[in-house]
PDB file of C-alpha atoms and ligand atoms in Angstrom:
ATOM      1  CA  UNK A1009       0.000   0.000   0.000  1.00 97.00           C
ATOM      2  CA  UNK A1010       1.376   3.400  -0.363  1.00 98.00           C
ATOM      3  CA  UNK A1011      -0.916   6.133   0.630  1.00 98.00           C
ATOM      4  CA  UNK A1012      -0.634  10.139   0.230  1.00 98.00           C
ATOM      5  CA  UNK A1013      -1.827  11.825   3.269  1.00 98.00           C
ATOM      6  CA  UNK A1014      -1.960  15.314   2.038  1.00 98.00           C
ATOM      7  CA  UNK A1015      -2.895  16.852   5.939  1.00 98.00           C
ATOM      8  CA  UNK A1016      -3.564  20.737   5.098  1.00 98.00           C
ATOM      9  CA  UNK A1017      -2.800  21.337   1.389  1.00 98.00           C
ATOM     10  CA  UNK A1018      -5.263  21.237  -1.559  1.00 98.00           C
ATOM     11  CA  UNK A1019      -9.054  22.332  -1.577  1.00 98.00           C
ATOM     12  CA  UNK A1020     -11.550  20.388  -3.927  1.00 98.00           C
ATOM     13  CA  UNK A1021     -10.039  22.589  -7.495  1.00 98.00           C
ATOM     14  CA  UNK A1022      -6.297  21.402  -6.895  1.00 98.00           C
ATOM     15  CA  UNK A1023      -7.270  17.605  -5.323  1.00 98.00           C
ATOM     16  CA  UNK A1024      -9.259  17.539  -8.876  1.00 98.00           C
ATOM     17  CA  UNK A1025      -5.588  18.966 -10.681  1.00 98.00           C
ATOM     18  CA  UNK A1026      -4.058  16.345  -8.943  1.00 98.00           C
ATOM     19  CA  UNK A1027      -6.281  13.316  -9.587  1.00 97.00           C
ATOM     20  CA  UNK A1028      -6.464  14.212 -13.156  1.00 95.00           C
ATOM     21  CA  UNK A1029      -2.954  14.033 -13.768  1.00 93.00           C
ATOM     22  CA  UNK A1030      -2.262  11.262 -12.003  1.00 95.00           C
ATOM     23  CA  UNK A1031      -1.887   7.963 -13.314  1.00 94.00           C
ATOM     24  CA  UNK A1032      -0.338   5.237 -10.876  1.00 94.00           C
ATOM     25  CA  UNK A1033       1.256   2.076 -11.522  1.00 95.00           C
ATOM     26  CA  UNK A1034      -0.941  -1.458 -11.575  1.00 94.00           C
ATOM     27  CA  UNK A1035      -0.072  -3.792  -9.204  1.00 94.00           C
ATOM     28  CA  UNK A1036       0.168  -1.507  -6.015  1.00 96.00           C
ATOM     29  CA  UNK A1037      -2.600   0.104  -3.962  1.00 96.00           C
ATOM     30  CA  UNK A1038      -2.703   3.478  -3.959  1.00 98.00           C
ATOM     31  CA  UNK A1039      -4.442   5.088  -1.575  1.00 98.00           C
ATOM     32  CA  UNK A1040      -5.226   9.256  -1.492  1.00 98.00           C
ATOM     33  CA  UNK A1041      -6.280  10.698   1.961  1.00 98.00           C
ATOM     34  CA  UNK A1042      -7.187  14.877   1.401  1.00 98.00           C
ATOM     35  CA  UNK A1043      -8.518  16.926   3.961  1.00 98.00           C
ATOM     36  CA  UNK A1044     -11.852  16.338   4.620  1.00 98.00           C
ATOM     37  CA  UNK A1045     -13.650  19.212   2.134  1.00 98.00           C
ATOM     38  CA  UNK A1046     -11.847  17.714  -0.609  1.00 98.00           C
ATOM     39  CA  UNK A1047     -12.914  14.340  -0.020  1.00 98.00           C
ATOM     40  CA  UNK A1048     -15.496  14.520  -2.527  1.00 98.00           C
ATOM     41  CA  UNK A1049     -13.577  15.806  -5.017  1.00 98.00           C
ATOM     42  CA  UNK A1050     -11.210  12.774  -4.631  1.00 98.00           C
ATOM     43  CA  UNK A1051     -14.004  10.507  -4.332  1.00 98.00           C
ATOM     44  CA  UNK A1052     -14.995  11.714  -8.183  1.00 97.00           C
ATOM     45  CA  UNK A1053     -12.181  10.484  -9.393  1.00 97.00           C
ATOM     46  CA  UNK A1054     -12.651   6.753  -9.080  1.00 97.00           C
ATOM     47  CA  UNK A1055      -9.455   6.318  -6.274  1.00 97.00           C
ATOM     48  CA  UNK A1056      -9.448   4.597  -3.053  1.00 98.00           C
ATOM     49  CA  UNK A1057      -9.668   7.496  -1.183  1.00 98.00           C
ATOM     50  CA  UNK A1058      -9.072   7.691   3.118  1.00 98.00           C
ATOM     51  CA  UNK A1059      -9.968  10.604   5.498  1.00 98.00           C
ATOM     52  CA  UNK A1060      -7.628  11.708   7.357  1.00 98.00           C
ATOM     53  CA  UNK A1061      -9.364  11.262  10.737  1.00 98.00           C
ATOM     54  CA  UNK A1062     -12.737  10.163  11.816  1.00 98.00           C
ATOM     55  CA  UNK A1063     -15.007  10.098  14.975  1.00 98.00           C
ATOM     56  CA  UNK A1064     -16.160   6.869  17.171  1.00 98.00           C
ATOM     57  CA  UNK A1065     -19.455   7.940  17.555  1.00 98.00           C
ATOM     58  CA  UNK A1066     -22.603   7.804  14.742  1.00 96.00           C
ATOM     59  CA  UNK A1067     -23.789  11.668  15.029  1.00 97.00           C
ATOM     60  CA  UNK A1068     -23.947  14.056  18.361  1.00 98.00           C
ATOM     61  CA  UNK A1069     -23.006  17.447  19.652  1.00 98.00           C
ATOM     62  CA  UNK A1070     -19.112  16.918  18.730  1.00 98.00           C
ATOM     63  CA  UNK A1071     -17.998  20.239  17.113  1.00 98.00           C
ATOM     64  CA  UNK A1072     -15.578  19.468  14.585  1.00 97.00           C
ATOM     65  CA  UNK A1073     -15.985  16.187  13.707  1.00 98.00           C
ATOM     66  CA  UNK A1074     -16.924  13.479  11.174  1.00 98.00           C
ATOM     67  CA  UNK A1075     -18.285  10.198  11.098  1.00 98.00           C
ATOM     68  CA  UNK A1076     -17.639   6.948   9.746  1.00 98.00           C
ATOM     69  CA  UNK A1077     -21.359   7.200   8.195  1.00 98.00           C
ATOM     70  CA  UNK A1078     -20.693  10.445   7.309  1.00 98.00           C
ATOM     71  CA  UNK A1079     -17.790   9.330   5.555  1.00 98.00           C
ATOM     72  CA  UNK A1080     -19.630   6.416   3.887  1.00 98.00           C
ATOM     73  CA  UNK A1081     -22.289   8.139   2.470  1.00 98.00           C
ATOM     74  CA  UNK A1082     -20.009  10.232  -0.099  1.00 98.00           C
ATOM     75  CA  UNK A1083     -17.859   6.639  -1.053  1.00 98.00           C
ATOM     76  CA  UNK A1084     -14.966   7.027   1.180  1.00 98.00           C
ATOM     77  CA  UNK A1085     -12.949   4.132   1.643  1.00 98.00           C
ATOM     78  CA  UNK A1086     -11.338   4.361   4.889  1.00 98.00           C
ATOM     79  CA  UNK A1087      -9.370   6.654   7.416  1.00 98.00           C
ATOM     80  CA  UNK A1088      -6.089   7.597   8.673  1.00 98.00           C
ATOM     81  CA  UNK A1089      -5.916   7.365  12.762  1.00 98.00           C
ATOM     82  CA  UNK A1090      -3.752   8.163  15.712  1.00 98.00           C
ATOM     83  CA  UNK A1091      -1.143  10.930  13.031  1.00 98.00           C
ATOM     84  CA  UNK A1092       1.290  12.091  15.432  1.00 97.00           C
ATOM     85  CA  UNK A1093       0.358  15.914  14.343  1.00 97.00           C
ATOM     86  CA  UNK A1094      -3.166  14.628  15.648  1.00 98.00           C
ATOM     87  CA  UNK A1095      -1.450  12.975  18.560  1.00 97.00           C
ATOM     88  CA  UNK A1096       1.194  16.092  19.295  1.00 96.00           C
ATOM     89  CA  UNK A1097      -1.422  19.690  18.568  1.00 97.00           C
ATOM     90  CA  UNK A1098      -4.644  18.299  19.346  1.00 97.00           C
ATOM     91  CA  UNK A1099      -4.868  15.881  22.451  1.00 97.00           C
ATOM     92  CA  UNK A1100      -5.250  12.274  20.070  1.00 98.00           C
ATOM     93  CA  UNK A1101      -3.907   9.485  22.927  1.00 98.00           C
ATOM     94  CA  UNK A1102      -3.697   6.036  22.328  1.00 98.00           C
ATOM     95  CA  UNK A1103      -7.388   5.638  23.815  1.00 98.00           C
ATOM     96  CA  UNK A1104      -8.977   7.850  21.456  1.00 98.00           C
ATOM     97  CA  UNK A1105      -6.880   6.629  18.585  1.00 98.00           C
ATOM     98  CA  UNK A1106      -8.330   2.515  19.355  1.00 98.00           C
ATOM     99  CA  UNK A1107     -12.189   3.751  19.528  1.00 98.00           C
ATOM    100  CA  UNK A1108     -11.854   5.961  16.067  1.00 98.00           C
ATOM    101  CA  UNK A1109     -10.121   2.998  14.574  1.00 98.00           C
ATOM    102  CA  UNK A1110     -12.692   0.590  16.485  1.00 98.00           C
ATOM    103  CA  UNK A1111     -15.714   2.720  15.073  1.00 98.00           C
ATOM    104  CA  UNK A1112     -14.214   2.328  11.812  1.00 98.00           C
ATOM    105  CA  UNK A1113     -13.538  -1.086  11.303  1.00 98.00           C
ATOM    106  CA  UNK A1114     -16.166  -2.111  12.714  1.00 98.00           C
ATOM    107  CA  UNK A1115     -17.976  -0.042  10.078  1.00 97.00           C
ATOM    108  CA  UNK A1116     -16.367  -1.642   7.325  1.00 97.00           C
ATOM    109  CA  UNK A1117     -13.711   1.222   6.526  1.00 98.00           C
ATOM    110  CA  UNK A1118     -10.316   0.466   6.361  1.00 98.00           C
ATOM    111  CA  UNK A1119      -7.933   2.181   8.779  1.00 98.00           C
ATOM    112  CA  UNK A1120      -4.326   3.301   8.825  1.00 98.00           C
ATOM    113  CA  UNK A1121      -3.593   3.590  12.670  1.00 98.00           C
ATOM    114  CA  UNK A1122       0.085   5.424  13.058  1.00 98.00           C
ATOM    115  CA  UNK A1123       2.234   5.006  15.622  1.00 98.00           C
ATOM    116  CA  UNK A1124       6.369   6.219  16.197  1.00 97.00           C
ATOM    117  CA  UNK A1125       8.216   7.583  18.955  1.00 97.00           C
ATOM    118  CA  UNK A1126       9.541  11.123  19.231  1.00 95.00           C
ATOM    119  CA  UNK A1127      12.714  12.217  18.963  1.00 94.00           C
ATOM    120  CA  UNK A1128      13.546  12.144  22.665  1.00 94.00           C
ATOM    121  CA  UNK A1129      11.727   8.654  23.078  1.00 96.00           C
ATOM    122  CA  UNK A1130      14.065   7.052  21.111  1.00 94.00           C
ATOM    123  CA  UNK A1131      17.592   9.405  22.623  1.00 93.00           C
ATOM    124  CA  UNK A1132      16.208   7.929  25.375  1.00 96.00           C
ATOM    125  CA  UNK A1133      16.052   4.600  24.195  1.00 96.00           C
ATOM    126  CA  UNK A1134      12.133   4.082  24.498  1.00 97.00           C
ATOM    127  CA  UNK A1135      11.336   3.382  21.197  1.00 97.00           C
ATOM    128  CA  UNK A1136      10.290  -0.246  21.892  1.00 97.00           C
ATOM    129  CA  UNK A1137       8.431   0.366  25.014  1.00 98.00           C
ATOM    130  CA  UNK A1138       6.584   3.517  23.271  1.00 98.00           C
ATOM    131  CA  UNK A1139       5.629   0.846  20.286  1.00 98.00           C
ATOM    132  CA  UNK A1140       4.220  -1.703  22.886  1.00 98.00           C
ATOM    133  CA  UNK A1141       2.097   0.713  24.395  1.00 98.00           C
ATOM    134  CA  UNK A1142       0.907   2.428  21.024  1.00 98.00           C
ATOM    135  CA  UNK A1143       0.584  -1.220  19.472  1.00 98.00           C
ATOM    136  CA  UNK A1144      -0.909  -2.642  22.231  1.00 97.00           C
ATOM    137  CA  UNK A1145      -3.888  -0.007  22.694  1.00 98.00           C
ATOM    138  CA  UNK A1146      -5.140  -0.597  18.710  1.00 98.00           C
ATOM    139  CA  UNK A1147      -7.789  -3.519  18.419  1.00 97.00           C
ATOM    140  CA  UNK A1148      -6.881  -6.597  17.087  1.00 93.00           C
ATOM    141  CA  UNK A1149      -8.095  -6.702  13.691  1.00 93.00           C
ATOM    142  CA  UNK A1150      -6.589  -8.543  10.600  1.00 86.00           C
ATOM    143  CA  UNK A1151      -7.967  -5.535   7.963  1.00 91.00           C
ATOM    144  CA  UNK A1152      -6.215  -2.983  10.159  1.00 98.00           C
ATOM    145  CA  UNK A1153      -2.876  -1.297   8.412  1.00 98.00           C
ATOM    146  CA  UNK A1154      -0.142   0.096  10.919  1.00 98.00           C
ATOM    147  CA  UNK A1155       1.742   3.043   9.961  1.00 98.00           C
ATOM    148  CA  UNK A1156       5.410   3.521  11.842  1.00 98.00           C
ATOM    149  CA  UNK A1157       6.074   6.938  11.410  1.00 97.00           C
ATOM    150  CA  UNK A1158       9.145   8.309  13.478  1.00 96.00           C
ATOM    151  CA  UNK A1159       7.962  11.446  14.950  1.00 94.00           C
ATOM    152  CA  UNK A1160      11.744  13.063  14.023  1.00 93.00           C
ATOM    153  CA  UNK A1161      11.398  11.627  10.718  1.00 91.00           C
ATOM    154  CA  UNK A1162       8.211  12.824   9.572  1.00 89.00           C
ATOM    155  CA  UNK A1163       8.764  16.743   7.440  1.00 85.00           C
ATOM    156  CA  UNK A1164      12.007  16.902   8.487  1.00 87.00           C
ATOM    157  CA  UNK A1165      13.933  14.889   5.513  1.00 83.00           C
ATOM    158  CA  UNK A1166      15.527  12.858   8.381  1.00 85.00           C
ATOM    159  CA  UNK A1167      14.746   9.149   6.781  1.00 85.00           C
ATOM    160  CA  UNK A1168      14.924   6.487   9.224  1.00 87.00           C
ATOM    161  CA  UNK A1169      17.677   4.513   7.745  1.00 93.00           C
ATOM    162  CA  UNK A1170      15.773   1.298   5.976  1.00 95.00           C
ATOM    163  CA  UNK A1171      17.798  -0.812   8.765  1.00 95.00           C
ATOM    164  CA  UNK A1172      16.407   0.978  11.887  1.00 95.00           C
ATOM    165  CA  UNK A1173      12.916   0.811  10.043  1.00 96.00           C
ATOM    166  CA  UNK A1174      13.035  -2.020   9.588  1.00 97.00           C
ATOM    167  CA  UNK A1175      13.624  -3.535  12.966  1.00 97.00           C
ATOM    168  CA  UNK A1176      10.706  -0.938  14.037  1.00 97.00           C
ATOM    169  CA  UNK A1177       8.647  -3.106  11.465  1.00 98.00           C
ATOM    170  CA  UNK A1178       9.711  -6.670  13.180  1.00 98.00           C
ATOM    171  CA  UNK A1179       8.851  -5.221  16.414  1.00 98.00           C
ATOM    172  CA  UNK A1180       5.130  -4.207  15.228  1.00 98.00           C
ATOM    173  CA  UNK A1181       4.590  -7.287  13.582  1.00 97.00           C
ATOM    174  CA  UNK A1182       5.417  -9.153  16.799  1.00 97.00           C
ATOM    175  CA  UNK A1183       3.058  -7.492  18.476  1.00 97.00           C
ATOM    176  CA  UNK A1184       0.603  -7.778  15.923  1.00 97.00           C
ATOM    177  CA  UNK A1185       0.202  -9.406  13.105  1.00 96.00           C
ATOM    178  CA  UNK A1186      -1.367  -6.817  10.247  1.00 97.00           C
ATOM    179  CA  UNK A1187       0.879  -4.915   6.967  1.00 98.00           C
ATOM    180  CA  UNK A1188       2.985  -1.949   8.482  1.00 98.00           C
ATOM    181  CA  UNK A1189       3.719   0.640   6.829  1.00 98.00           C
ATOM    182  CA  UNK A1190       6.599   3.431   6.699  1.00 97.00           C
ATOM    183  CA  UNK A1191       6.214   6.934   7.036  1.00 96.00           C
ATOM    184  CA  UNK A1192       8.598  10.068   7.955  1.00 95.00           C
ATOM    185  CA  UNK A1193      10.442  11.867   4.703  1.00 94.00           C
ATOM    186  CA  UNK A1194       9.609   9.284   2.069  1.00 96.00           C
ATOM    187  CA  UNK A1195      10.615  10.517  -1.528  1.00 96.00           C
ATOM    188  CA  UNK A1196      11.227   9.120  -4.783  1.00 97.00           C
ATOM    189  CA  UNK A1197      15.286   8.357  -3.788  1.00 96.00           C
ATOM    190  CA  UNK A1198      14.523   6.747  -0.798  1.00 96.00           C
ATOM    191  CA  UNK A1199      11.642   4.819  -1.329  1.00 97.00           C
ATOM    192  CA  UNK A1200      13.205   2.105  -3.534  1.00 96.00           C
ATOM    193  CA  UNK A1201      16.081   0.871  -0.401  1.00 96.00           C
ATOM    194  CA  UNK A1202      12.712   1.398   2.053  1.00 97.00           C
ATOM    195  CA  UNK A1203      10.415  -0.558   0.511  1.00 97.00           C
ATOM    196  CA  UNK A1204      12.590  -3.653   0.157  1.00 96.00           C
ATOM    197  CA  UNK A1205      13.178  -4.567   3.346  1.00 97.00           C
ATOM    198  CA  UNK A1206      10.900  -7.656   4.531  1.00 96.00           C
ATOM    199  CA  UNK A1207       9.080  -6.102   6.920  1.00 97.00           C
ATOM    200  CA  UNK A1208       8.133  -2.538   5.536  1.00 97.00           C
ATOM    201  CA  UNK A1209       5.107  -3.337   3.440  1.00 97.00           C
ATOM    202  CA  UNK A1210       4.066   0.202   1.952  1.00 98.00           C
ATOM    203  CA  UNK A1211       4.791   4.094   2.248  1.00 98.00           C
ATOM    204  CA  UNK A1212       2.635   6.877   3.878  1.00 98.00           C
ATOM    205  CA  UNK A1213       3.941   9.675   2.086  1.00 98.00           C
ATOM    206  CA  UNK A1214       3.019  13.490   3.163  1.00 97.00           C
ATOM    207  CA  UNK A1215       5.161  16.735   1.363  1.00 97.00           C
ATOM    208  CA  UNK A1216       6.386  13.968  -1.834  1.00 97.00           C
ATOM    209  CA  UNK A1217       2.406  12.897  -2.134  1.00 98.00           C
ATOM    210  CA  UNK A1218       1.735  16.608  -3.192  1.00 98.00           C
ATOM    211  CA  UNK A1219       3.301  16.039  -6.665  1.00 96.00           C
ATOM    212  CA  UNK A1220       1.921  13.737  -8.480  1.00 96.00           C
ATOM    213  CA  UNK A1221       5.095  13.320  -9.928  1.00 96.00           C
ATOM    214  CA  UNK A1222       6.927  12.514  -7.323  1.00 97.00           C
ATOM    215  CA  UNK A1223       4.081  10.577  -5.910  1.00 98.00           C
ATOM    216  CA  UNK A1224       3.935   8.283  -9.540  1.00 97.00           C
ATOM    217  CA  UNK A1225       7.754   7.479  -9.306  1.00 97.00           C
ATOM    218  CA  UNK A1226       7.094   6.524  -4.994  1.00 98.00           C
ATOM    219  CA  UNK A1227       4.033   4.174  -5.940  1.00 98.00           C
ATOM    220  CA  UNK A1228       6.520   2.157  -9.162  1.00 97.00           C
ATOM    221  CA  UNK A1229       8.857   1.505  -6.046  1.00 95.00           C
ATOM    222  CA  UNK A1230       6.158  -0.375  -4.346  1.00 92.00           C
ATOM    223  CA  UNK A1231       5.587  -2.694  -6.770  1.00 90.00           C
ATOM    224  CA  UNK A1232       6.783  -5.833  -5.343  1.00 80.00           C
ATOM    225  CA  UNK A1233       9.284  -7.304  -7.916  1.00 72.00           C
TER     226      UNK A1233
HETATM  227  P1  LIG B 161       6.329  13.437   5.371  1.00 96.91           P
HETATM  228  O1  LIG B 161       4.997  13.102   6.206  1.00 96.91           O
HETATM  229  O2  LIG B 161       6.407  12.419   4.244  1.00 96.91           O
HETATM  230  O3  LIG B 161       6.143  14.822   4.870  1.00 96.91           O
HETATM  231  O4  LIG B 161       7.486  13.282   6.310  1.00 96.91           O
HETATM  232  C1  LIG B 161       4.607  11.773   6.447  1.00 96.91           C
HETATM  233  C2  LIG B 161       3.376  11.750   7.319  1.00 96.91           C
HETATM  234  O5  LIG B 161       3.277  12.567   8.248  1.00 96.91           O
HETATM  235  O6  LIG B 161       2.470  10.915   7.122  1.00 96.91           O
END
């Protein structure tokens, strides 16, 4: 799988742009997540298309946000959870990332839960016992995809090397058996060495998913050879 999670960039007129020009490989699954008023848009064009969050509950006072039915109704195909910008600006915790990921599933969407450490998790060497705890919150659930995105990694063209992502990987699959997924800096000269290592089994790609250059040459690396 390699996603685009475009967070806070393009309305419905550029997400059209995009989608138009875009023509992705066979033989990899492509998934587009916009913000949520350009959902729609993205919807149109035929894509597997993902919010980029999405509420636990059916309807109710809850300024702000969306549900999975909500989300349904207009053809969308799934949701990103648990982002560390939710996680780091706007009070997501590991608890509120398992019920909008349990709402979802349950639902029929499929959901992209991320997890990573921060920079000072892993200095400190708590990277493993930050993924057991972020891990061990999500539900158990074979159609669930994790994302490992290193908090230090992600925007900041710091790569996790594919070796330290890697064992990240082995460590989530341990804990539970579902496709994981790398995230943090992912471009078209990195994504080739990434995606071949056993255990990384797709890309969530933010500032490269803008282009849909760039984006094109990320989604040939994923496909398996
Ligand atoms: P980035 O973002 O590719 O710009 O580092 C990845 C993400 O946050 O999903």
């Amino acid at each position: 799988m390699i996603a685009a999670n475009w967070k806070m960039h393009k309305g419905p007129r550029r997400t059209r742009d995009f989608l138009g020009a875009f023509e992705p490989p066979d033989g990899v699954e492509v998934v587009i997540a916009p913000s949520f008023v350009s959902l729609r848009a993205a919807v149109e064009s035929g894509r597997r298309i993902y919010s980029q969050n999405v509420h636990w509950e059916n309807e109710g006072a809850f300024t702000g946000e969306v549900s999975v039915a909500m989300l349904q109704e207009i053809g969308v195909a799934g949701s990103i959870v648990g982002h560390s910008e939710r996680r780091q600006y706007f009070g997501e915790t590991d608890e509120t990332t398992a019920k909008r990921a349990e709402a979802a599933l349950a639902a029929g969407l499929g959901v992209i839960a991320c997890v990573g450490e921060t920079e000072r998790e892993r200095d400190a060497a708590e990277t493993e016992s930050v993924l057991r705890r972020q891990v061990g919150a999500l539900p158990r659930d074979e159609r669930l995809v994790i994302a490992y995105e290193p908090v230090w990694a992600i925007g900041t063209g710091k790569t996790a090397t594919p070796e330290l992502a890697q064992e990240a990987h082995t460590l989530i699959k341990s804990l539970l058996d579902v496709p994981v997924i790398y995230g943090g800096s992912v471009k078209p000269e990195n994504a080739v060495e990434l995606l071949a290592q056993p255990d990384i089994d797709g890309a969530l790609v933010g500032g490269a998913s803008l282009d849909p250059e760039s984006f094109t040459a990320i989604c040939r690396a994923g496909i398996p050879s």
